[in-house]
Amino acid sequence: MIKTLEWTDSGVRFIDQTKLPTEETYVTCTSCEEVAKAIRTMVVRGAPAIGVAAAMGIALGVKNSRAESVSELRRELDRCCALVGATRPTAVNLFWAIRRMQAKFEALGIRSLPQLKQALIEEAQQMYDEDIAANQAMGRWGASLMPASGGVLTHCNAGALATCGYGTALGVIRAAIALGKKIQVYADETRPFLQGSRLTAWELIKDGIPTTLISDSMAGFMMRQGKISAIVVGADRIAANGDVANKIGTYTVAVLAKEHGVPFYVAAPFSTIDLDTPDGSRIPIEQRSAQEVTHIAGKAIAPEGVAVENPAFDVTPANYITGIVTERGIARQPYEESLAKLAAVQAKVVL
Amino acid sequence: MIKTLEWTDSGVRFIDQTKLPTEETYVTCTSCEEVAKAIRTMVVRGAPAIGVAAAMGIALGVKNSRAESVSELRRELDRCCALVGATRPTAVNLFWAIRRMQAKFEALGIRSLPQLKQALIEEAQQMYDEDIAANQAMGRWGASLMPASGGVLTHCNAGALATCGYGTALGVIRAAIALGKKIQVYADETRPFLQGSRLTAWELIKDGIPTTLISDSMAGFMMRQGKISAIVVGADRIAANGDVANKIGTYTVAVLAKEHGVPFYVAAPFSTIDLDTPDGSRIPIEQRSAQEVTHIAGKAIAPEGVAVENPAFDVTPANYITGIVTERGIARQPYEESLAKLAAVQAKVVL
């Protein structure tokens, strides 16, 4: 099993996703600052993984703290929350994780400093376990949506590497295959950061799942040829009305899906659903460095001085989305109602 | 002015497009075999440039021939035609050029061998001049279709580097800018071969034309944001019904254009229109090496052993196309009629 991230006695250990697929190396972050940097530089990425990494980073910062009182420890907690909160703006799981760690701290009441530290470490570890369980639940719900046989397209990496394990979109595919469905995965390479070719293809091949890699621009032609029976992607933030922010290019895939009558599914844990954001127009879209577009593996592929746009995400309006698979069930249009209904379900009942 | 290809006393000289944008180097092919290899390895690419390169390759082979009779020279001509004809199957300009060189030879009648050789060299050079004139005529026709100001998206490279000069799609943009239109070009990088980032951005920046480079997957988001007022691309083969084979990803752009109500234009010389092919389903689509997708600049970006699809082209059905700009005028739906009408126009009248 791929260990995307892991709490260890010496710190938070990550598989270095910037080095895959040619090198499988691990880095251990020994401070909250190092964890924040790992998130910012995409050593770890994927909304659910970012959420748990942030929680572990906060737990690590609190564990390392020399605070001598609860109020000093709270200041250290707040500092760590601000640190990880400033890394990436779009994935709402990051802010969900921060709020959860803060709420946990406040709920603990008066305890000894070692007890408080231990409780925050345990909270982060519980978030890790819950994430894997949520993915497995999403797989159970989503597997029925996958074709008995045929091509399933995915964009970016919403797999084990984007989560604590199993994956969201790839979890749905894994569960469908476990049911005996004959699925051929088509993986968009996902420029500019190449999460599809570097990460999705890598983890699916490791699992022996038939995978065909394509350039992003080939998705339309594949659909036109009837090779794609369904699409499933992850999400970085889902607004209350069902608009989905996900890796740049997702919207293009959704438009193509509509044109070809191919169902388009999003799989994400409830921590990705942001009921405080009414619609996609309010979701902040991170702009990343031009260098990601103009260079690959350190080599220039564009002339010097060219202007570049590099939004890391786009927003797919809810009306393009056939269904949103969560650990609590599948939401369908109209999402305002279906998401609100799922939000009212006690998570523990289904986990 | 960029010299994409050129007849010289020592052979056919090409700017090496596999080295751009980081190196501007030139190679001189001294045999028909070398020209065929330059076409196959994409030292020269772009349907109109491939056509003229093929003609020059044939002229070069004939020039070098040690044939001692007209029938021996005809065999050498046929051998050269077969050589260049086996390089790339989709761009119909290649076969147009071969037929034209063969027809020229037959039309010459009984002449001395030096006269025959010289006439074929002159025919290839005339095709070169005609190509530039055709592009300038396309520019005059197409400029009126461009917005007075705004973003114009292009895919792949249909510029000076895809032709003998000026370009087809980029010729239309150049002509519009010459009329004073304020155009911001959005260039799709065009994976896997990166003609957009390596070639289009390079030649537009050289001309001082404002250019923004985007990953292919960003085109949908740019259109959704209202940044794209028109789209213009080139073509590798246009069927009698107006279906257009062009660089892989063109179809995806056309679907996005339809969804956003953005006009989608194709600019191509008449040599790209293949009235013998009734529709796009009959156009052969070249499959290129998986390595183009799995490696960039010699570095692996995908795990070993992954399956890959790498169609070099796709087909955009005629109903997605707002207009086809040729050197003889603009064809509009229904294309069966409008293309046939333009085909009947004497080319020399408008050139």
XYZ file of C-alpha atoms in Angstrom:
702
model
C 0.000 0.000 0.000
C 1.196 3.479 -0.885
C 1.941 5.589 2.211
C 1.168 9.073 0.943
C 1.695 10.584 4.375
C 2.204 9.167 7.824
C 2.648 10.330 11.386
C 5.917 9.001 12.802
C 7.781 9.597 16.054
C 10.307 11.734 14.195
C 7.795 13.834 12.258
C 5.402 13.728 9.304
C 6.665 11.480 6.546
C 5.641 12.076 2.932
C 6.265 10.257 -0.306
C 7.838 13.044 -2.405
C 5.296 13.485 -5.207
C 7.501 15.929 -7.087
C 9.953 13.065 -7.713
C 7.482 10.444 -8.944
C 7.351 8.396 -11.111
C 11.086 8.100 -11.683
C 12.089 8.145 -7.981
C 10.164 6.782 -5.027
C 11.660 8.772 -2.173
C 10.330 9.866 1.201
C 10.902 13.008 3.217
C 10.240 13.506 6.913
C 9.212 16.996 8.015
C 10.240 17.727 11.581
C 8.479 21.050 12.041
C 5.218 22.730 11.108
C 7.242 25.065 8.841
C 8.565 22.080 6.897
C 5.083 20.635 6.519
C 3.787 23.983 5.232
C 6.609 24.055 2.692
C 5.850 20.472 1.608
C 2.242 21.498 0.936
C 3.236 24.677 -0.911
C 5.794 22.927 -3.137
C 3.427 20.013 -3.808
C 5.552 17.308 -2.196
C 2.067 16.432 -0.935
C -1.020 17.500 -2.889
C -4.639 16.543 -3.375
C -7.311 18.174 -1.241
C -7.903 15.342 1.261
C -4.180 14.697 1.705
C -3.546 18.431 2.150
C -6.186 18.527 4.896
C -4.648 15.696 6.904
C -1.104 16.935 6.218
C -2.114 20.325 7.613
C -3.599 18.694 10.728
C -0.429 16.662 11.227
C 1.690 19.772 10.663
C -0.274 21.602 13.335
C 0.012 18.622 15.709
C 3.750 18.547 15.047
C 4.113 22.278 15.741
C 2.184 21.921 18.993
C 4.184 18.813 19.980
C 7.456 20.691 19.424
C 6.253 23.735 21.354
C 8.141 24.938 24.438
C 5.000 26.664 25.705
C 4.715 26.737 29.480
C 1.018 27.503 29.728
C -2.203 26.683 27.918
C -2.445 30.223 26.565
C 1.127 30.018 25.229
C 0.264 26.682 23.622
C -2.861 28.205 22.092
C -0.680 30.971 20.579
C 1.606 28.309 19.126
C -1.426 26.454 17.761
C -2.703 29.666 16.149
C 0.719 30.362 14.638
C 0.839 26.857 13.125
C -2.705 27.192 11.800
C -1.778 30.492 10.122
C 1.358 28.894 8.640
C -0.386 25.979 6.982
C -3.399 28.141 6.130
C -1.230 30.400 3.953
C -0.006 27.607 1.668
C -2.751 26.956 -0.871
C -6.047 28.832 -1.114
C -8.387 26.595 -3.118
C -8.556 23.220 -1.361
C -11.075 23.822 1.398
C -9.976 20.683 3.266
C -7.036 22.727 4.485
C -9.318 25.192 6.278
C -11.616 22.412 7.455
C -8.590 20.715 9.055
C -7.451 23.921 10.719
C -10.902 24.590 12.149
C -11.167 21.031 13.399
C -7.814 21.177 15.192
C -8.742 24.512 16.778
C -12.156 23.226 17.821
C -10.560 20.113 19.315
C -8.164 22.230 21.346
C -10.986 24.352 22.729
C -13.165 21.334 23.450
C -10.430 19.712 25.520
C -10.851 22.236 28.326
C -8.333 22.409 31.144
C -5.734 19.655 30.809
C -2.015 19.328 31.264
C 0.173 20.478 28.371
C 1.281 16.901 27.540
C -2.361 15.814 27.494
C -3.317 18.669 25.160
C -0.438 17.849 22.812
C -1.287 14.161 22.807
C -4.951 14.869 22.109
C -4.078 16.988 19.045
C -1.737 14.296 17.714
C -4.534 11.761 18.150
C -7.013 14.058 16.420
C -4.744 14.317 13.362
C -4.307 10.553 13.337
C -8.050 10.066 13.613
C -8.529 12.365 10.603
C -6.114 10.103 8.747
C -8.130 6.974 9.583
C -11.412 8.710 8.784
C -10.087 9.775 5.386
C -9.310 6.205 4.345
C -12.677 5.008 5.675
C -14.451 7.811 3.789
C -12.718 6.793 0.566
C -13.743 3.191 1.028
C -17.334 4.310 1.663
C -17.211 6.495 -1.497
C -16.000 3.433 -3.363
C -19.001 1.426 -2.145
C -21.443 4.157 -3.199
C -19.718 5.020 -6.451
C -18.910 1.551 -7.801
C -22.514 1.095 -8.960
C -22.154 4.181 -11.191
C -19.264 2.687 -13.134
C -19.923 0.699 -16.319
C -19.784 -3.110 -16.204
C -17.052 -2.764 -18.781
C -15.523 0.103 -20.715
C -13.299 3.124 -20.515
C -13.403 5.477 -17.545
C -11.602 8.792 -17.888
C -10.048 10.614 -14.967
C -8.234 13.944 -14.805
C -5.375 14.824 -12.441
C -4.785 12.449 -9.519
C -7.618 11.759 -7.118
C -6.092 8.525 -5.942
C -4.214 7.101 -2.996
C -1.618 9.830 -3.554
C -4.232 12.593 -3.174
C -5.583 11.150 0.058
C -4.411 9.070 2.992
C -5.075 5.972 0.913
C -7.404 4.288 -1.629
C -8.419 7.571 -3.253
C -11.639 9.371 -4.053
C -12.167 9.100 -7.841
C -9.662 6.238 -8.057
C -11.296 4.714 -4.959
C -14.547 4.521 -6.930
C -12.655 2.848 -9.777
C -10.855 0.465 -7.392
C -14.166 -0.520 -5.776
C -15.778 -1.088 -9.196
C -12.897 -3.327 -10.220
C -13.147 -5.198 -6.900
C -16.767 -5.916 -7.871
C -15.508 -7.531 -11.069
C -16.168 -4.638 -13.448
C -13.824 -4.571 -16.452
C -12.595 -1.005 -16.455
C -9.949 0.490 -18.684
C -8.792 3.747 -17.123
C -7.914 6.651 -19.405
C -5.662 9.048 -17.506
C -5.325 12.636 -18.726
C -1.682 13.575 -18.231
C -2.866 16.842 -16.624
C -0.541 19.615 -17.635
C 1.155 21.582 -16.368
C 2.107 19.588 -13.268
C 1.499 16.179 -14.893
C -0.298 14.572 -11.967
C -2.010 12.216 -14.410
C 1.109 10.817 -16.047
C 3.371 11.043 -13.012
C 0.983 9.977 -10.250
C -2.273 8.418 -11.508
C -0.582 6.177 -14.070
C 2.037 5.232 -11.474
C -0.365 4.198 -8.732
C -2.781 2.398 -11.068
C -0.015 0.389 -12.731
C 1.294 -0.516 -9.262
C -2.174 -1.967 -8.604
C -2.303 -3.770 -11.960
C -5.248 -1.680 -13.192
C -5.304 -1.314 -17.011
C -4.387 2.307 -17.722
C -3.957 4.271 -20.919
C -2.213 7.611 -20.708
C -3.331 10.427 -23.012
C -2.483 14.086 -23.440
C -5.258 16.307 -22.104
C -6.119 17.447 -25.604
C -6.943 13.871 -26.673
C -9.931 13.483 -24.322
C -12.394 14.919 -26.844
C -11.231 12.600 -29.619
C -11.452 9.566 -27.280
C -15.035 10.486 -26.357
C -15.937 11.053 -29.999
C -14.650 7.556 -30.753
C -16.897 6.115 -28.044
C -13.994 4.949 -25.888
C -15.167 6.658 -22.689
C -18.244 5.340 -20.853
C -17.940 7.457 -17.717
C -15.789 10.137 -16.136
C -14.859 10.406 -12.477
C -12.705 13.124 -10.939
C -11.939 14.457 -7.482
C -12.534 17.953 -6.133
C -10.707 20.673 -4.251
C -13.821 22.523 -3.115
C -17.519 21.984 -3.736
C -19.825 24.978 -3.225
C -23.283 24.678 -1.671
C -24.921 24.759 -5.108
C -22.756 21.892 -6.399
C -20.235 23.930 -8.411
C -16.912 22.090 -8.240
C -13.421 23.552 -8.153
C -10.935 20.934 -9.293
C -7.647 20.736 -11.187
C -7.432 23.003 -14.228
C -8.868 21.189 -17.212
C -11.715 19.536 -15.319
C -14.190 22.039 -16.761
C -13.032 21.242 -20.302
C -13.588 17.536 -19.621
C -17.071 18.291 -18.246
C -18.014 20.267 -21.375
C -16.800 17.374 -23.536
C -18.785 14.912 -21.395
C -21.974 16.922 -21.901
C -21.398 17.101 -25.678
C -20.957 13.333 -25.878
C -23.618 12.301 -23.358
C -21.043 10.707 -21.052
C -21.874 10.808 -17.310
C -19.544 13.036 -15.312
C -19.055 12.180 -11.633
C -17.179 13.909 -8.841
C -15.976 11.934 -5.827
C -15.004 13.824 -2.684
C -15.256 13.507 1.075
C -17.595 15.775 2.980
C -14.600 17.794 4.143
C -14.354 19.083 0.532
C -17.914 20.415 0.569
C -18.012 24.037 1.614
C -21.598 24.938 2.436
C -20.433 28.429 3.418
C -19.517 29.131 -0.217
C -22.792 29.598 -2.096
C -21.417 29.030 -5.608
C -18.247 28.544 -7.617
C -17.738 32.236 -8.369
C -16.715 32.698 -4.704
C -14.020 30.024 -4.739
C -10.525 31.542 -4.784
C -8.461 30.129 -7.663
C -4.750 29.746 -6.982
C -2.421 31.080 -9.679
C 0.861 29.206 -9.768
C 4.258 30.062 -11.218
C 4.656 30.575 -14.985
C 7.651 28.270 -14.798
C 5.339 25.242 -14.438
C 4.090 25.990 -17.972
C 7.303 27.223 -19.586
C 9.657 24.542 -18.250
C 9.552 20.792 -17.889
C 12.186 18.957 -15.893
C 14.229 22.154 -15.772
C 14.268 22.581 -19.546
C 12.667 25.569 -21.285
C 9.887 24.573 -23.669
C 8.745 28.126 -24.411
C 10.531 31.277 -25.547
C 11.781 33.621 -22.880
C 9.474 36.447 -21.961
C 6.198 34.898 -23.104
C 3.203 35.795 -20.951
C 1.607 32.818 -19.202
C -1.629 32.045 -17.409
C -1.388 29.272 -14.861
C -4.571 28.904 -12.845
C -4.185 25.700 -10.820
C -7.935 25.052 -10.793
C -11.114 25.789 -12.655
C -14.765 25.679 -11.666
C -17.212 23.239 -13.231
C -20.768 24.515 -12.851
C -23.144 22.121 -11.121
C -25.296 21.609 -14.205
C -22.457 19.681 -15.885
C -22.207 17.195 -13.017
C -24.192 13.949 -13.123
C -23.564 13.098 -9.485
C -21.333 13.854 -6.500
C -20.173 10.760 -4.636
C -19.471 11.328 -0.929
C -18.919 8.952 1.978
C -22.510 9.650 3.018
C -24.127 8.840 -0.309
C -24.533 10.211 -3.804
C -25.834 13.752 -4.320
C -27.702 14.596 -7.523
C -29.178 17.754 -9.001
C -30.422 20.005 -7.562
C -27.323 19.960 -5.370
C -28.425 22.717 -3.016
C -30.995 20.287 -1.658
C -29.124 17.014 -1.990
C -25.905 18.310 -0.418
C -27.810 19.933 2.445
C -29.635 16.661 3.053
C -26.366 14.696 3.142
C -24.831 17.324 5.407
C -27.537 16.557 7.967
C -26.646 12.847 8.006
C -24.512 11.839 10.980
C -21.173 10.905 9.473
C -20.610 8.164 12.069
C -23.732 6.318 11.011
C -22.309 5.561 7.591
C -18.612 5.300 8.369
C 11.561 36.989 -41.780
C 11.661 33.367 -40.659
C 12.993 31.041 -43.367
C 11.142 27.835 -42.582
C 12.510 26.115 -45.662
C 14.479 27.259 -48.652
C 15.893 25.900 -51.888
C 19.639 26.485 -52.001
C 22.367 25.413 -54.409
C 23.590 22.873 -51.877
C 20.183 21.394 -51.011
C 16.982 22.100 -49.100
C 17.634 24.139 -45.988
C 15.303 23.902 -42.982
C 15.115 25.672 -39.666
C 15.258 22.714 -37.257
C 11.859 22.897 -35.548
C 12.721 20.124 -33.104
C 15.336 22.446 -31.562
C 13.179 25.569 -31.187
C 12.720 27.677 -29.120
C 15.992 27.228 -27.272
C 18.195 26.838 -30.368
C 17.746 28.458 -33.767
C 19.697 26.092 -35.988
C 19.455 25.178 -39.651
C 20.027 21.902 -41.450
C 20.629 21.412 -45.159
C 19.338 18.187 -46.680
C 21.399 17.135 -49.689
C 19.247 14.208 -50.850
C 15.605 13.279 -51.182
C 16.184 10.668 -48.456
C 17.319 13.375 -46.048
C 14.292 15.523 -46.856
C 11.979 12.560 -46.238
C 13.669 11.999 -42.892
C 13.315 15.699 -41.998
C 9.571 15.451 -42.666
C 9.184 12.219 -40.711
C 11.103 13.483 -37.680
C 9.311 16.827 -37.758
C 12.363 18.999 -38.406
C 9.795 20.519 -40.774
C 6.069 20.146 -40.059
C 2.780 21.870 -40.845
C 0.751 20.741 -43.841
C 1.670 23.539 -46.288
C 5.374 23.389 -45.379
C 5.336 19.600 -45.704
C 3.870 19.952 -49.199
C 6.558 22.314 -50.437
C 9.294 20.412 -48.603
C 8.170 17.250 -50.393
C 8.247 19.042 -53.757
C 11.737 20.354 -53.044
C 12.834 16.902 -51.892
C 11.597 15.422 -55.162
C 13.315 18.195 -57.156
C 16.503 17.518 -55.231
C 16.333 13.785 -55.894
C 15.783 14.413 -59.596
C 18.573 16.996 -59.703
C 20.994 14.513 -58.110
C 19.946 11.711 -60.453
C 22.504 10.059 -62.711
C 19.742 8.960 -65.086
C 20.812 8.846 -68.706
C 17.360 8.809 -70.261
C 13.956 10.337 -69.673
C 12.526 6.980 -68.643
C 15.354 6.494 -66.127
C 14.680 9.986 -64.784
C 10.965 9.171 -64.503
C 11.860 6.095 -62.428
C 13.982 8.289 -60.168
C 11.109 10.767 -59.890
C 8.729 7.935 -58.952
C 11.179 6.611 -56.373
C 11.478 10.074 -54.771
C 7.693 10.507 -54.788
C 7.285 7.156 -53.011
C 9.964 8.133 -50.466
C 8.373 11.405 -49.405
C 4.874 9.944 -49.755
C 5.624 7.377 -47.044
C 6.520 9.934 -44.384
C 3.246 11.203 -42.926
C -0.228 10.055 -43.931
C -2.609 12.792 -42.774
C -1.456 16.066 -44.357
C -2.909 15.889 -47.848
C -0.609 18.665 -49.100
C 2.076 16.024 -49.296
C 0.127 14.011 -51.880
C -0.991 17.166 -53.664
C 2.676 18.156 -54.036
C 3.648 14.720 -55.323
C 0.864 14.713 -57.906
C 1.792 18.207 -59.019
C 5.451 17.312 -59.521
C 4.476 14.176 -61.447
C 2.006 16.106 -63.593
C 4.614 18.767 -64.301
C 7.089 16.148 -65.449
C 4.563 14.586 -67.812
C 3.463 17.976 -69.135
C 7.024 18.912 -70.049
C 7.108 16.460 -72.937
C 10.361 15.704 -74.706
C 13.168 17.855 -73.338
C 16.795 17.384 -72.435
C 17.551 15.914 -69.009
C 19.018 19.208 -67.688
C 15.881 21.008 -68.890
C 13.612 18.511 -67.154
C 15.584 18.800 -63.917
C 15.548 22.571 -64.072
C 11.809 22.670 -64.733
C 11.093 20.514 -61.647
C 13.302 22.709 -59.494
C 11.433 25.750 -60.767
C 8.082 24.064 -60.118
C 9.020 23.464 -56.471
C 10.194 27.050 -56.144
C 6.956 28.280 -57.670
C 4.980 26.252 -55.135
C 7.008 28.034 -52.461
C 6.105 31.460 -53.828
C 2.470 30.474 -54.297
C 2.264 29.279 -50.704
C 3.351 32.643 -49.322
C 0.984 34.466 -51.700
C -1.871 32.158 -50.662
C -1.213 32.904 -46.995
C -1.247 36.628 -47.651
C -4.536 36.250 -49.547
C -5.976 34.216 -46.632
C -4.902 37.027 -44.366
C -6.805 39.564 -46.477
C -9.959 37.430 -46.449
C -9.710 36.353 -42.836
C -8.725 39.614 -41.139
C -12.330 40.847 -41.294
C -13.413 37.849 -39.215
C -11.144 38.782 -36.326
C -12.462 40.973 -33.505
C -11.508 44.684 -33.413
C -9.984 43.883 -30.055
C -9.855 40.825 -27.827
C -8.368 37.427 -27.337
C -7.925 35.031 -30.240
C -7.065 31.431 -29.408
C -5.000 29.212 -31.676
C -3.974 25.587 -31.327
C -0.712 24.052 -32.559
C 1.336 26.138 -34.990
C -0.255 27.300 -38.214
C 2.210 30.115 -38.663
C 5.253 31.010 -40.707
C 6.863 27.829 -39.380
C 4.041 25.644 -40.743
C 4.243 27.215 -44.185
C 6.758 28.902 -46.444
C 6.053 32.153 -44.617
C 3.378 34.350 -42.991
C 1.227 31.418 -41.965
C -2.370 30.339 -42.398
C -4.119 30.859 -39.037
C -1.332 33.152 -37.848
C -1.430 34.864 -41.256
C -5.043 35.791 -40.542
C -3.974 37.147 -37.149
C -1.001 39.015 -38.669
C -3.266 40.589 -41.300
C -5.813 41.626 -38.660
C -3.077 43.258 -36.596
C -1.765 45.015 -39.717
C -5.276 46.501 -40.064
C -4.916 47.930 -36.570
C -6.920 45.325 -34.676
C -5.848 44.893 -31.060
C -5.457 41.159 -30.743
C -4.135 39.232 -27.783
C -3.198 35.757 -28.959
C -3.793 32.818 -26.625
C -1.564 29.950 -27.700
C -2.418 26.409 -26.570
C 0.896 24.730 -25.806
C -0.289 21.715 -27.837
C 0.904 18.557 -26.178
C 2.507 16.232 -26.851
C 4.866 17.889 -29.362
C 4.439 21.399 -27.915
C 4.141 23.231 -31.232
C 2.220 25.988 -29.456
C 4.785 26.771 -26.782
C 7.859 25.967 -28.834
C 6.862 27.397 -32.222
C 3.774 29.637 -32.112
C 4.883 31.580 -29.034
C 8.379 31.866 -30.513
C 7.353 33.268 -33.879
C 4.696 35.611 -32.475
C 7.049 37.065 -29.878
C 9.646 37.562 -32.613
C 7.001 39.660 -34.406
C 6.082 41.583 -31.256
C 2.537 40.177 -31.196
C 1.078 39.974 -27.653
C 0.930 36.283 -26.799
C -0.208 34.399 -23.729
C 0.769 30.764 -23.447
C -1.642 28.331 -21.788
C -1.766 24.598 -21.225
C -4.287 22.934 -23.539
C -6.536 22.113 -20.607
C -6.923 25.824 -19.759
C -8.754 26.738 -22.989
C -12.179 25.925 -21.534
C -11.613 28.070 -18.459
C -10.371 30.994 -20.607
C -13.521 30.798 -22.751
C -15.746 30.545 -19.671
C -14.118 33.741 -18.385
C -14.909 35.510 -21.658
C -11.270 35.973 -22.622
C -11.576 34.418 -26.081
C -13.471 36.279 -28.843
C -12.532 34.024 -31.750
C -10.557 30.897 -32.563
C -8.486 30.312 -35.684
C -6.537 27.165 -36.464
C -4.902 25.567 -39.496
C -5.692 22.221 -41.099
C -3.916 19.104 -42.323
C -6.737 17.899 -44.536
C -10.219 19.193 -45.235
C -12.760 16.735 -46.628
C -15.317 17.683 -49.282
C -18.034 18.060 -46.643
C -15.929 20.467 -44.572
C -14.748 18.037 -41.884
C -11.273 19.150 -40.796
C -8.352 16.989 -39.711
C -5.951 19.078 -37.679
C -3.556 18.679 -34.760
C -4.887 16.524 -31.923
C -6.875 18.726 -29.550
C -8.484 20.835 -32.259
C -11.759 18.962 -31.870
C -11.769 19.627 -28.123
C -11.288 23.348 -28.816
C -14.146 23.276 -31.347
C -16.508 21.658 -28.828
C -15.564 24.317 -26.266
C -16.124 27.046 -28.878
C -19.624 25.766 -29.584
C -20.456 25.591 -25.869
C -19.356 29.220 -25.381
C -20.694 30.670 -28.619
C -17.203 31.609 -29.830
C -16.666 31.549 -33.623
C -14.299 28.797 -34.760
C -12.388 29.410 -38.013
C -10.040 27.223 -40.030
C -7.488 28.811 -42.370
C -5.884 26.640 -45.029
C -4.732 26.862 -48.626
C -6.660 25.050 -51.316
C -3.931 22.416 -51.430
C -5.231 21.238 -48.022
C -8.745 20.665 -49.343
C -9.218 17.101 -50.501
C -12.389 16.930 -52.551
C -11.690 13.236 -53.192
C -12.277 12.496 -49.510
C -16.029 12.774 -48.902
C -15.879 13.176 -45.113
C -13.608 13.081 -42.095
C -14.157 9.394 -41.355
C -12.044 8.595 -44.429
C -9.026 10.663 -43.367
C -6.155 8.454 -42.151
C -4.990 9.525 -38.689
C -1.283 9.119 -38.015
C -0.370 7.429 -34.724
C 2.993 8.584 -33.434
C 5.418 7.119 -30.914
C 4.336 6.684 -27.278
C 7.616 8.323 -26.313
C 6.243 11.738 -27.339
C 3.716 11.394 -24.490
C 5.831 9.584 -21.897
C 8.999 11.665 -22.231
C 9.809 15.356 -22.474
C 13.286 16.531 -23.338
C 14.540 12.982 -22.854
C 13.166 12.704 -19.343
C 10.481 10.171 -18.383
C 7.303 11.799 -17.081
C 5.275 8.588 -16.924
C 5.876 5.180 -15.352
C 7.468 2.532 -17.510
C 5.100 0.201 -19.271
C 2.040 2.440 -19.290
C -0.149 2.111 -22.386
C -0.383 5.281 -24.463
C -2.560 6.620 -27.236
C -0.879 9.200 -29.443
C -3.014 10.128 -32.439
C -1.295 13.101 -34.065
C -4.569 14.503 -35.390
C -8.276 14.496 -34.779
C -11.247 15.320 -36.981
C -13.524 18.264 -36.278
C -16.908 17.737 -37.928
C -17.988 20.505 -40.290
C -20.923 21.567 -38.133
C -18.528 22.932 -35.499
C -16.782 25.202 -37.999
C -17.963 28.797 -38.483
C -15.930 29.360 -41.642
C -13.006 28.045 -43.672
C -10.653 30.763 -44.896
C -8.843 29.933 -48.145
C -6.829 32.026 -50.576
C -9.885 32.070 -52.850
C -12.348 33.311 -50.265
C -14.244 32.168 -47.182
C -16.330 29.005 -47.297
C -19.327 28.682 -44.996
C -21.863 25.963 -44.252
C -22.950 23.942 -46.128
C -19.342 23.275 -47.077
C -20.090 20.706 -49.764
C -21.459 23.576 -51.843
C -19.186 26.408 -50.764
C -15.960 24.414 -51.142
C -17.028 23.116 -54.561
C -17.809 26.674 -55.635
C -14.381 27.924 -54.513
C -12.725 24.955 -56.188
C -14.125 26.168 -59.488
C -12.543 29.614 -59.078
C -9.358 30.072 -61.105
C -6.650 30.353 -58.473
C -4.652 32.817 -60.560
C -7.485 35.326 -60.574
C -7.184 35.901 -56.847
C -3.475 35.304 -56.318
